[in-house]
């Protein structure tokens, strides 16, 4: 029984250490850039040995992918929380409000995935694959809202929503939350109105 308990404690401790490494990576990668942040800096901040670090992540690239997957899970959970069943317009308004608030926050440093893509231009790199997977999930969410609204080409509408989303996150540095949210909402709804007009033409 003592041996089993020790094994449980070891696994729990391992999970906690992995979470601490990811917490540090999240902070440092986002604030300072991925390539500018060495594995040694993360190791020092967490207060672990290199052996412990590489026990959890075989390479810095593995850590970057895990960091992006964690960011992706958080953003997708937030998107799900904005969903108003049967009311895609309300869902889009909630998304616009959330993006406006986040993009104008003092700690905002841009979209973590666009930032990562700029640092990893090789489309076959595991980091870029993680970026592409996340953006595909966002596009699918937007496509679902477009389809729910009756758009004839939900994929095309989703692409336009993505462009608005990306632009709004850049504009956050230069605007205030209320103005940005309102402009993004107006853009979303204008695209939906245009898509609906094509259906009736």
PDB file of N, CA and C in Angstrom, residues 82-175:
ATOM      1  N   UNK A  82     -19.374  31.805 -25.235  1.00  0.00           N
ATOM      2  CA  UNK A  82     -20.077  32.941 -25.842  1.00  0.00           C
ATOM      3  C   UNK A  82     -21.277  32.499 -26.673  1.00  0.00           C
ATOM      4  N   UNK A  83     -21.406  31.207 -26.893  1.00  0.00           N
ATOM      5  CA  UNK A  83     -22.446  30.705 -27.789  1.00  0.00           C
ATOM      6  C   UNK A  83     -23.836  30.880 -27.187  1.00  0.00           C
ATOM      7  N   UNK A  84     -24.691  31.539 -27.947  1.00  0.00           N
ATOM      8  CA  UNK A  84     -26.103  31.689 -27.581  1.00  0.00           C
ATOM      9  C   UNK A  84     -26.896  30.798 -28.531  1.00  0.00           C
ATOM     10  N   UNK A  85     -27.342  29.666 -28.015  1.00  0.00           N
ATOM     11  CA  UNK A  85     -28.003  28.678 -28.870  1.00  0.00           C
ATOM     12  C   UNK A  85     -29.171  29.301 -29.637  1.00  0.00           C
ATOM     13  N   UNK A  86     -29.148  29.123 -30.964  1.00  0.00           N
ATOM     14  CA  UNK A  86     -30.233  29.625 -31.789  1.00  0.00           C
ATOM     15  C   UNK A  86     -30.155  31.104 -32.100  1.00  0.00           C
ATOM     16  N   UNK A  87     -29.096  31.772 -31.659  1.00  0.00           N
ATOM     17  CA  UNK A  87     -28.982  33.216 -31.885  1.00  0.00           C
ATOM     18  C   UNK A  87     -27.543  33.559 -32.276  1.00  0.00           C
ATOM     19  N   UNK A  88     -27.182  33.317 -33.545  1.00  0.00           N
ATOM     20  CA  UNK A  88     -25.805  33.568 -33.974  1.00  0.00           C
ATOM     21  C   UNK A  88     -25.399  35.034 -33.864  1.00  0.00           C
ATOM     22  N   UNK A  89     -26.352  35.940 -34.022  1.00  0.00           N
ATOM     23  CA  UNK A  89     -26.029  37.369 -33.905  1.00  0.00           C
ATOM     24  C   UNK A  89     -25.591  37.695 -32.477  1.00  0.00           C
ATOM     25  N   UNK A  90     -26.310  37.174 -31.496  1.00  0.00           N
ATOM     26  CA  UNK A  90     -25.930  37.395 -30.102  1.00  0.00           C
ATOM     27  C   UNK A  90     -24.569  36.775 -29.813  1.00  0.00           C
ATOM     28  N   UNK A  91     -24.302  35.616 -30.400  1.00  0.00           N
ATOM     29  CA  UNK A  91     -23.004  34.963 -30.221  1.00  0.00           C
ATOM     30  C   UNK A  91     -21.884  35.836 -30.777  1.00  0.00           C
ATOM     31  N   UNK A  92     -22.089  36.394 -31.960  1.00  0.00           N
ATOM     32  CA  UNK A  92     -21.081  37.257 -32.568  1.00  0.00           C
ATOM     33  C   UNK A  92     -20.880  38.530 -31.755  1.00  0.00           C
ATOM     34  N   UNK A  93     -21.947  39.064 -31.213  1.00  0.00           N
ATOM     35  CA  UNK A  93     -21.821  40.257 -30.362  1.00  0.00           C
ATOM     36  C   UNK A  93     -20.992  39.947 -29.117  1.00  0.00           C
ATOM     37  N   UNK A  94     -21.199  38.770 -28.542  1.00  0.00           N
ATOM     38  CA  UNK A  94     -20.427  38.373 -27.363  1.00  0.00           C
ATOM     39  C   UNK A  94     -18.954  38.190 -27.711  1.00  0.00           C
ATOM     40  N   UNK A  95     -18.689  37.618 -28.883  1.00  0.00           N
ATOM     41  CA  UNK A  95     -17.305  37.450 -29.333  1.00  0.00           C
ATOM     42  C   UNK A  95     -16.655  38.814 -29.533  1.00  0.00           C
ATOM     43  N   UNK A  96     -17.361  39.727 -30.172  1.00  0.00           N
ATOM     44  CA  UNK A  96     -16.820  41.069 -30.409  1.00  0.00           C
ATOM     45  C   UNK A  96     -16.504  41.767 -29.093  1.00  0.00           C
ATOM     46  N   UNK A  97     -17.393  41.648 -28.121  1.00  0.00           N
ATOM     47  CA  UNK A  97     -17.158  42.280 -26.823  1.00  0.00           C
ATOM     48  C   UNK A  97     -15.940  41.685 -26.130  1.00  0.00           C
ATOM     49  N   UNK A  98     -15.817  40.370 -26.196  1.00  0.00           N
ATOM     50  CA  UNK A  98     -14.685  39.706 -25.557  1.00  0.00           C
ATOM     51  C   UNK A  98     -13.366  40.054 -26.204  1.00  0.00           C
ATOM     52  N   UNK A  99     -13.334  40.085 -27.537  1.00  0.00           N
ATOM     53  CA  UNK A  99     -12.101  40.434 -28.245  1.00  0.00           C
ATOM     54  C   UNK A  99     -11.725  41.881 -27.967  1.00  0.00           C
ATOM     55  N   UNK A 100     -12.718  42.760 -27.922  1.00  0.00           N
ATOM     56  CA  UNK A 100     -12.447  44.164 -27.625  1.00  0.00           C
ATOM     57  C   UNK A 100     -11.826  44.338 -26.254  1.00  0.00           C
ATOM     58  N   UNK A 101     -12.396  43.669 -25.265  1.00  0.00           N
ATOM     59  CA  UNK A 101     -11.873  43.784 -23.899  1.00  0.00           C
ATOM     60  C   UNK A 101     -10.466  43.213 -23.782  1.00  0.00           C
ATOM     61  N   UNK A 102     -10.243  42.039 -24.380  1.00  0.00           N
ATOM     62  CA  UNK A 102      -8.933  41.396 -24.273  1.00  0.00           C
ATOM     63  C   UNK A 102      -7.863  42.164 -25.034  1.00  0.00           C
ATOM     64  N   UNK A 103      -8.198  42.638 -26.238  1.00  0.00           N
ATOM     65  CA  UNK A 103      -7.201  43.270 -27.099  1.00  0.00           C
ATOM     66  C   UNK A 103      -6.765  44.642 -26.599  1.00  0.00           C
ATOM     67  N   UNK A 104      -7.562  45.254 -25.769  1.00  0.00           N
ATOM     68  CA  UNK A 104      -7.228  46.586 -25.248  1.00  0.00           C
ATOM     69  C   UNK A 104      -6.686  46.523 -23.823  1.00  0.00           C
ATOM     70  N   UNK A 105      -6.502  45.324 -23.293  1.00  0.00           N
ATOM     71  CA  UNK A 105      -5.950  45.181 -21.945  1.00  0.00           C
ATOM     72  C   UNK A 105      -4.459  45.538 -21.947  1.00  0.00           C
ATOM     73  N   UNK A 106      -3.946  46.114 -20.860  1.00  0.00           N
ATOM     74  CA  UNK A 106      -2.532  46.519 -20.814  1.00  0.00           C
ATOM     75  C   UNK A 106      -1.554  45.377 -21.061  1.00  0.00           C
ATOM     76  N   UNK A 107      -1.932  44.162 -20.679  1.00  0.00           N
ATOM     77  CA  UNK A 107      -1.025  43.012 -20.821  1.00  0.00           C
ATOM     78  C   UNK A 107      -1.089  42.364 -22.201  1.00  0.00           C
ATOM     79  N   UNK A 108      -1.953  42.870 -23.078  1.00  0.00           N
ATOM     80  CA  UNK A 108      -2.143  42.236 -24.381  1.00  0.00           C
ATOM     81  C   UNK A 108      -0.919  42.436 -25.255  1.00  0.00           C
ATOM     82  N   UNK A 109      -0.452  41.350 -25.862  1.00  0.00           N
ATOM     83  CA  UNK A 109       0.713  41.389 -26.749  1.00  0.00           C
ATOM     84  C   UNK A 109       0.408  40.752 -28.102  1.00  0.00           C
ATOM     85  N   UNK A 110      -0.841  40.836 -28.513  1.00  0.00           N
ATOM     86  CA  UNK A 110      -1.222  40.268 -29.795  1.00  0.00           C
ATOM     87  C   UNK A 110      -1.717  38.838 -29.674  1.00  0.00           C
ATOM     88  N   UNK A 111      -2.183  38.302 -30.788  1.00  0.00           N
ATOM     89  CA  UNK A 111      -2.647  36.922 -30.825  1.00  0.00           C
ATOM     90  C   UNK A 111      -1.447  35.988 -30.704  1.00  0.00           C
ATOM     91  N   UNK A 112      -1.481  35.105 -29.743  1.00  0.00           N
ATOM     92  CA  UNK A 112      -0.355  34.193 -29.516  1.00  0.00           C
ATOM     93  C   UNK A 112      -0.065  33.331 -30.739  1.00  0.00           C
ATOM     94  N   UNK A 113      -1.086  33.026 -31.521  1.00  0.00           N
ATOM     95  CA  UNK A 113      -0.914  32.133 -32.673  1.00  0.00           C
ATOM     96  C   UNK A 113      -0.347  32.874 -33.877  1.00  0.00           C
ATOM     97  N   UNK A 114      -0.780  34.103 -34.086  1.00  0.00           N
ATOM     98  CA  UNK A 114      -0.186  34.906 -35.154  1.00  0.00           C
ATOM     99  C   UNK A 114       1.264  35.212 -34.812  1.00  0.00           C
ATOM    100  N   UNK A 115       1.517  35.505 -33.547  1.00  0.00           N
ATOM    101  CA  UNK A 115       2.897  35.744 -33.112  1.00  0.00           C
ATOM    102  C   UNK A 115       3.777  34.525 -33.378  1.00  0.00           C
ATOM    103  N   UNK A 116       3.260  33.356 -33.040  1.00  0.00           N
ATOM    104  CA  UNK A 116       4.031  32.124 -33.245  1.00  0.00           C
ATOM    105  C   UNK A 116       4.262  31.859 -34.721  1.00  0.00           C
ATOM    106  N   UNK A 117       3.240  32.117 -35.547  1.00  0.00           N
ATOM    107  CA  UNK A 117       3.388  31.897 -36.986  1.00  0.00           C
ATOM    108  C   UNK A 117       4.473  32.802 -37.568  1.00  0.00           C
ATOM    109  N   UNK A 118       4.578  34.020 -37.047  1.00  0.00           N
ATOM    110  CA  UNK A 118       5.599  34.945 -37.539  1.00  0.00           C
ATOM    111  C   UNK A 118       7.003  34.445 -37.200  1.00  0.00           C
ATOM    112  N   UNK A 119       7.124  33.720 -36.089  1.00  0.00           N
ATOM    113  CA  UNK A 119       8.430  33.218 -35.665  1.00  0.00           C
ATOM    114  C   UNK A 119       8.777  31.869 -36.293  1.00  0.00           C
ATOM    115  N   UNK A 120       7.764  31.170 -36.767  1.00  0.00           N
ATOM    116  CA  UNK A 120       7.972  29.841 -37.357  1.00  0.00           C
ATOM    117  C   UNK A 120       7.334  29.806 -38.746  1.00  0.00           C
ATOM    118  N   UNK A 121       8.039  30.313 -39.769  1.00  0.00           N
ATOM    119  CA  UNK A 121       7.452  30.410 -41.108  1.00  0.00           C
ATOM    120  C   UNK A 121       7.321  29.082 -41.856  1.00  0.00           C
ATOM    121  N   UNK A 122       8.031  28.047 -41.419  1.00  0.00           N
ATOM    122  CA  UNK A 122       7.983  26.753 -42.102  1.00  0.00           C
ATOM    123  C   UNK A 122       6.639  26.075 -41.835  1.00  0.00           C
ATOM    124  N   UNK A 123       5.863  25.886 -42.886  1.00  0.00           N
ATOM    125  CA  UNK A 123       4.523  25.313 -42.741  1.00  0.00           C
ATOM    126  C   UNK A 123       4.535  23.889 -42.205  1.00  0.00           C
ATOM    127  N   UNK A 124       5.665  23.192 -42.322  1.00  0.00           N
ATOM    128  CA  UNK A 124       5.753  21.809 -41.856  1.00  0.00           C
ATOM    129  C   UNK A 124       6.277  21.692 -40.429  1.00  0.00           C
ATOM    130  N   UNK A 125       6.643  22.808 -39.838  1.00  0.00           N
ATOM    131  CA  UNK A 125       7.141  22.783 -38.462  1.00  0.00           C
ATOM    132  C   UNK A 125       5.990  22.416 -37.520  1.00  0.00           C
ATOM    133  N   UNK A 126       6.248  21.593 -36.494  1.00  0.00           N
ATOM    134  CA  UNK A 126       5.182  21.228 -35.552  1.00  0.00           C
ATOM    135  C   UNK A 126       4.492  22.434 -34.911  1.00  0.00           C
ATOM    136  N   UNK A 127       5.243  23.517 -34.734  1.00  0.00           N
ATOM    137  CA  UNK A 127       4.647  24.729 -34.163  1.00  0.00           C
ATOM    138  C   UNK A 127       3.616  25.305 -35.127  1.00  0.00           C
ATOM    139  N   UNK A 128       3.970  25.400 -36.404  1.00  0.00           N
ATOM    140  CA  UNK A 128       3.017  25.915 -37.385  1.00  0.00           C
ATOM    141  C   UNK A 128       1.820  24.993 -37.534  1.00  0.00           C
ATOM    142  N   UNK A 129       2.039  23.704 -37.410  1.00  0.00           N
ATOM    143  CA  UNK A 129       0.927  22.758 -37.494  1.00  0.00           C
ATOM    144  C   UNK A 129      -0.052  22.999 -36.337  1.00  0.00           C
ATOM    145  N   UNK A 130       0.485  23.285 -35.144  1.00  0.00           N
ATOM    146  CA  UNK A 130      -0.364  23.599 -33.995  1.00  0.00           C
ATOM    147  C   UNK A 130      -1.119  24.904 -34.215  1.00  0.00           C
ATOM    148  N   UNK A 131      -0.435  25.893 -34.799  1.00  0.00           N
ATOM    149  CA  UNK A 131      -1.096  27.165 -35.121  1.00  0.00           C
ATOM    150  C   UNK A 131      -2.232  26.929 -36.106  1.00  0.00           C
ATOM    151  N   UNK A 132      -1.945  26.183 -37.163  1.00  0.00           N
ATOM    152  CA  UNK A 132      -2.955  25.931 -38.196  1.00  0.00           C
ATOM    153  C   UNK A 132      -4.150  25.168 -37.639  1.00  0.00           C
ATOM    154  N   UNK A 133      -3.890  24.227 -36.732  1.00  0.00           N
ATOM    155  CA  UNK A 133      -4.980  23.452 -36.131  1.00  0.00           C
ATOM    156  C   UNK A 133      -5.899  24.371 -35.328  1.00  0.00           C
ATOM    157  N   UNK A 134      -5.298  25.297 -34.591  1.00  0.00           N
ATOM    158  CA  UNK A 134      -6.111  26.221 -33.801  1.00  0.00           C
ATOM    159  C   UNK A 134      -6.946  27.122 -34.706  1.00  0.00           C
ATOM    160  N   UNK A 135      -6.319  27.665 -35.725  1.00  0.00           N
ATOM    161  CA  UNK A 135      -7.052  28.575 -36.603  1.00  0.00           C
ATOM    162  C   UNK A 135      -8.146  27.834 -37.378  1.00  0.00           C
ATOM    163  N   UNK A 136      -7.912  26.573 -37.679  1.00  0.00           N
ATOM    164  CA  UNK A 136      -8.962  25.776 -38.315  1.00  0.00           C
ATOM    165  C   UNK A 136     -10.153  25.616 -37.373  1.00  0.00           C
ATOM    166  N   UNK A 137      -9.869  25.465 -36.075  1.00  0.00           N
ATOM    167  CA  UNK A 137     -10.950  25.333 -35.097  1.00  0.00           C
ATOM    168  C   UNK A 137     -11.735  26.644 -34.982  1.00  0.00           C
ATOM    169  N   UNK A 138     -11.031  27.775 -34.999  1.00  0.00           N
ATOM    170  CA  UNK A 138     -11.719  29.070 -34.962  1.00  0.00           C
ATOM    171  C   UNK A 138     -12.592  29.247 -36.198  1.00  0.00           C
ATOM    172  N   UNK A 139     -12.005  28.912 -37.346  1.00  0.00           N
ATOM    173  CA  UNK A 139     -12.748  29.055 -38.603  1.00  0.00           C
ATOM    174  C   UNK A 139     -13.995  28.164 -38.600  1.00  0.00           C
ATOM    175  N   UNK A 140     -13.872  26.965 -38.051  1.00  0.00           N
ATOM    176  CA  UNK A 140     -15.025  26.059 -37.981  1.00  0.00           C
ATOM    177  C   UNK A 140     -16.114  26.633 -37.082  1.00  0.00           C
ATOM    178  N   UNK A 141     -15.686  27.271 -35.993  1.00  0.00           N
ATOM    179  CA  UNK A 141     -16.671  27.890 -35.089  1.00  0.00           C
ATOM    180  C   UNK A 141     -17.407  29.008 -35.821  1.00  0.00           C
ATOM    181  N   UNK A 142     -16.663  29.864 -36.501  1.00  0.00           N
ATOM    182  CA  UNK A 142     -17.286  30.958 -37.236  1.00  0.00           C
ATOM    183  C   UNK A 142     -18.175  30.419 -38.360  1.00  0.00           C
ATOM    184  N   UNK A 143     -17.725  29.364 -39.015  1.00  0.00           N
ATOM    185  CA  UNK A 143     -18.521  28.772 -40.084  1.00  0.00           C
ATOM    186  C   UNK A 143     -19.844  28.246 -39.553  1.00  0.00           C
ATOM    187  N   UNK A 144     -19.796  27.665 -38.353  1.00  0.00           N
ATOM    188  CA  UNK A 144     -21.020  27.178 -37.739  1.00  0.00           C
ATOM    189  C   UNK A 144     -22.010  28.300 -37.470  1.00  0.00           C
ATOM    190  N   UNK A 145     -21.495  29.439 -36.997  1.00  0.00           N
ATOM    191  CA  UNK A 145     -22.372  30.589 -36.756  1.00  0.00           C
ATOM    192  C   UNK A 145     -22.945  31.114 -38.067  1.00  0.00           C
ATOM    193  N   UNK A 146     -22.106  31.136 -39.099  1.00  0.00           N
ATOM    194  CA  UNK A 146     -22.572  31.602 -40.407  1.00  0.00           C
ATOM    195  C   UNK A 146     -23.651  30.682 -40.958  1.00  0.00           C
ATOM    196  N   UNK A 147     -23.445  29.382 -40.840  1.00  0.00           N
ATOM    197  CA  UNK A 147     -24.439  28.421 -41.315  1.00  0.00           C
ATOM    198  C   UNK A 147     -25.747  28.572 -40.546  1.00  0.00           C
ATOM    199  N   UNK A 148     -25.622  28.792 -39.237  1.00  0.00           N
ATOM    200  CA  UNK A 148     -26.820  28.954 -38.401  1.00  0.00           C
ATOM    201  C   UNK A 148     -27.602  30.200 -38.810  1.00  0.00           C
ATOM    202  N   UNK A 149     -26.882  31.204 -39.306  1.00  0.00           N
ATOM    203  CA  UNK A 149     -27.546  32.445 -39.715  1.00  0.00           C
ATOM    204  C   UNK A 149     -28.178  32.332 -41.091  1.00  0.00           C
ATOM    205  N   UNK A 150     -27.892  31.221 -41.806  1.00  0.00           N
ATOM    206  CA  UNK A 150     -28.473  31.016 -43.125  1.00  0.00           C
ATOM    207  C   UNK A 150     -27.588  31.430 -44.276  1.00  0.00           C
ATOM    208  N   UNK A 151     -26.314  31.704 -44.032  1.00  0.00           N
ATOM    209  CA  UNK A 151     -25.401  32.107 -45.102  1.00  0.00           C
ATOM    210  C   UNK A 151     -25.277  30.991 -46.136  1.00  0.00           C
ATOM    211  N   UNK A 152     -25.232  31.377 -47.404  1.00  0.00           N
ATOM    212  CA  UNK A 152     -25.141  30.407 -48.489  1.00  0.00           C
ATOM    213  C   UNK A 152     -23.770  29.749 -48.541  1.00  0.00           C
ATOM    214  N   UNK A 153     -22.717  30.492 -48.166  1.00  0.00           N
ATOM    215  CA  UNK A 153     -21.346  29.981 -48.204  1.00  0.00           C
ATOM    216  C   UNK A 153     -20.698  30.233 -46.838  1.00  0.00           C
ATOM    217  N   UNK A 154     -20.990  29.406 -45.844  1.00  0.00           N
ATOM    218  CA  UNK A 154     -20.477  29.627 -44.494  1.00  0.00           C
ATOM    219  C   UNK A 154     -18.953  29.690 -44.418  1.00  0.00           C
ATOM    220  N   UNK A 155     -18.270  28.912 -45.260  1.00  0.00           N
ATOM    221  CA  UNK A 155     -16.809  28.902 -45.233  1.00  0.00           C
ATOM    222  C   UNK A 155     -16.252  30.260 -45.638  1.00  0.00           C
ATOM    223  N   UNK A 156     -16.845  30.875 -46.680  1.00  0.00           N
ATOM    224  CA  UNK A 156     -16.391  32.195 -47.124  1.00  0.00           C
ATOM    225  C   UNK A 156     -16.666  33.244 -46.052  1.00  0.00           C
ATOM    226  N   UNK A 157     -17.819  33.160 -45.422  1.00  0.00           N
ATOM    227  CA  UNK A 157     -18.145  34.097 -44.342  1.00  0.00           C
ATOM    228  C   UNK A 157     -17.169  33.919 -43.183  1.00  0.00           C
ATOM    229  N   UNK A 158     -16.857  32.676 -42.855  1.00  0.00           N
ATOM    230  CA  UNK A 158     -15.908  32.406 -41.777  1.00  0.00           C
ATOM    231  C   UNK A 158     -14.544  33.013 -42.068  1.00  0.00           C
ATOM    232  N   UNK A 159     -14.109  32.930 -43.319  1.00  0.00           N
ATOM    233  CA  UNK A 159     -12.825  33.535 -43.693  1.00  0.00           C
ATOM    234  C   UNK A 159     -12.853  35.044 -43.459  1.00  0.00           C
ATOM    235  N   UNK A 160     -13.973  35.670 -43.795  1.00  0.00           N
ATOM    236  CA  UNK A 160     -14.091  37.118 -43.582  1.00  0.00           C
ATOM    237  C   UNK A 160     -14.120  37.448 -42.095  1.00  0.00           C
ATOM    238  N   UNK A 161     -14.804  36.617 -41.316  1.00  0.00           N
ATOM    239  CA  UNK A 161     -14.814  36.819 -39.869  1.00  0.00           C
ATOM    240  C   UNK A 161     -13.397  36.717 -39.296  1.00  0.00           C
ATOM    241  N   UNK A 162     -12.624  35.762 -39.805  1.00  0.00           N
ATOM    242  CA  UNK A 162     -11.257  35.589 -39.318  1.00  0.00           C
ATOM    243  C   UNK A 162     -10.414  36.826 -39.603  1.00  0.00           C
ATOM    244  N   UNK A 163     -10.577  37.412 -40.780  1.00  0.00           N
ATOM    245  CA  UNK A 163      -9.834  38.617 -41.119  1.00  0.00           C
ATOM    246  C   UNK A 163     -10.210  39.754 -40.182  1.00  0.00           C
ATOM    247  N   UNK A 164     -11.497  39.894 -39.896  1.00  0.00           N
ATOM    248  CA  UNK A 164     -11.942  40.926 -38.961  1.00  0.00           C
ATOM    249  C   UNK A 164     -11.384  40.674 -37.564  1.00  0.00           C
ATOM    250  N   UNK A 165     -11.433  39.440 -37.139  1.00  0.00           N
ATOM    251  CA  UNK A 165     -10.912  39.072 -35.811  1.00  0.00           C
ATOM    252  C   UNK A 165      -9.433  39.409 -35.699  1.00  0.00           C
ATOM    253  N   UNK A 166      -8.648  39.021 -36.714  1.00  0.00           N
ATOM    254  CA  UNK A 166      -7.213  39.279 -36.687  1.00  0.00           C
ATOM    255  C   UNK A 166      -6.926  40.780 -36.684  1.00  0.00           C
ATOM    256  N   UNK A 167      -7.641  41.507 -37.532  1.00  0.00           N
ATOM    257  CA  UNK A 167      -7.436  42.950 -37.605  1.00  0.00           C
ATOM    258  C   UNK A 167      -7.805  43.649 -36.315  1.00  0.00           C
ATOM    259  N   UNK A 168      -8.871  43.198 -35.684  1.00  0.00           N
ATOM    260  CA  UNK A 168      -9.299  43.811 -34.424  1.00  0.00           C
ATOM    261  C   UNK A 168      -8.247  43.611 -33.344  1.00  0.00           C
ATOM    262  N   UNK A 169      -7.633  42.450 -33.319  1.00  0.00           N
ATOM    263  CA  UNK A 169      -6.634  42.174 -32.286  1.00  0.00           C
ATOM    264  C   UNK A 169      -5.392  43.048 -32.478  1.00  0.00           C
ATOM    265  N   UNK A 170      -5.050  43.360 -33.717  1.00  0.00           N
ATOM    266  CA  UNK A 170      -3.949  44.286 -33.968  1.00  0.00           C
ATOM    267  C   UNK A 170      -4.359  45.707 -33.587  1.00  0.00           C
ATOM    268  N   UNK A 171      -5.584  46.072 -33.917  1.00  0.00           N
ATOM    269  CA  UNK A 171      -6.071  47.427 -33.659  1.00  0.00           C
ATOM    270  C   UNK A 171      -6.250  47.710 -32.169  1.00  0.00           C
ATOM    271  N   UNK A 172      -6.241  46.648 -31.360  1.00  0.00           N
ATOM    272  CA  UNK A 172      -6.401  46.829 -29.922  1.00  0.00           C
ATOM    273  C   UNK A 172      -5.349  47.731 -29.306  1.00  0.00           C
ATOM    274  N   UNK A 173      -4.163  47.766 -29.911  1.00  0.00           N
ATOM    275  CA  UNK A 173      -3.109  48.633 -29.401  1.00  0.00           C
ATOM    276  C   UNK A 173      -3.446  50.115 -29.575  1.00  0.00           C
ATOM    277  N   UNK A 174      -4.360  50.410 -30.501  1.00  0.00           N
ATOM    278  CA  UNK A 174      -4.589  51.788 -30.912  1.00  0.00           C
ATOM    279  C   UNK A 174      -5.986  52.286 -30.610  1.00  0.00           C
ATOM    280  N   UNK A 175      -6.768  51.497 -29.905  1.00  0.00           N
ATOM    281  CA  UNK A 175      -8.165  51.842 -29.687  1.00  0.00           C
ATOM    282  C   UNK A 175      -8.555  51.564 -28.242  1.00  0.00           C
TER     283      UNK A 175
END
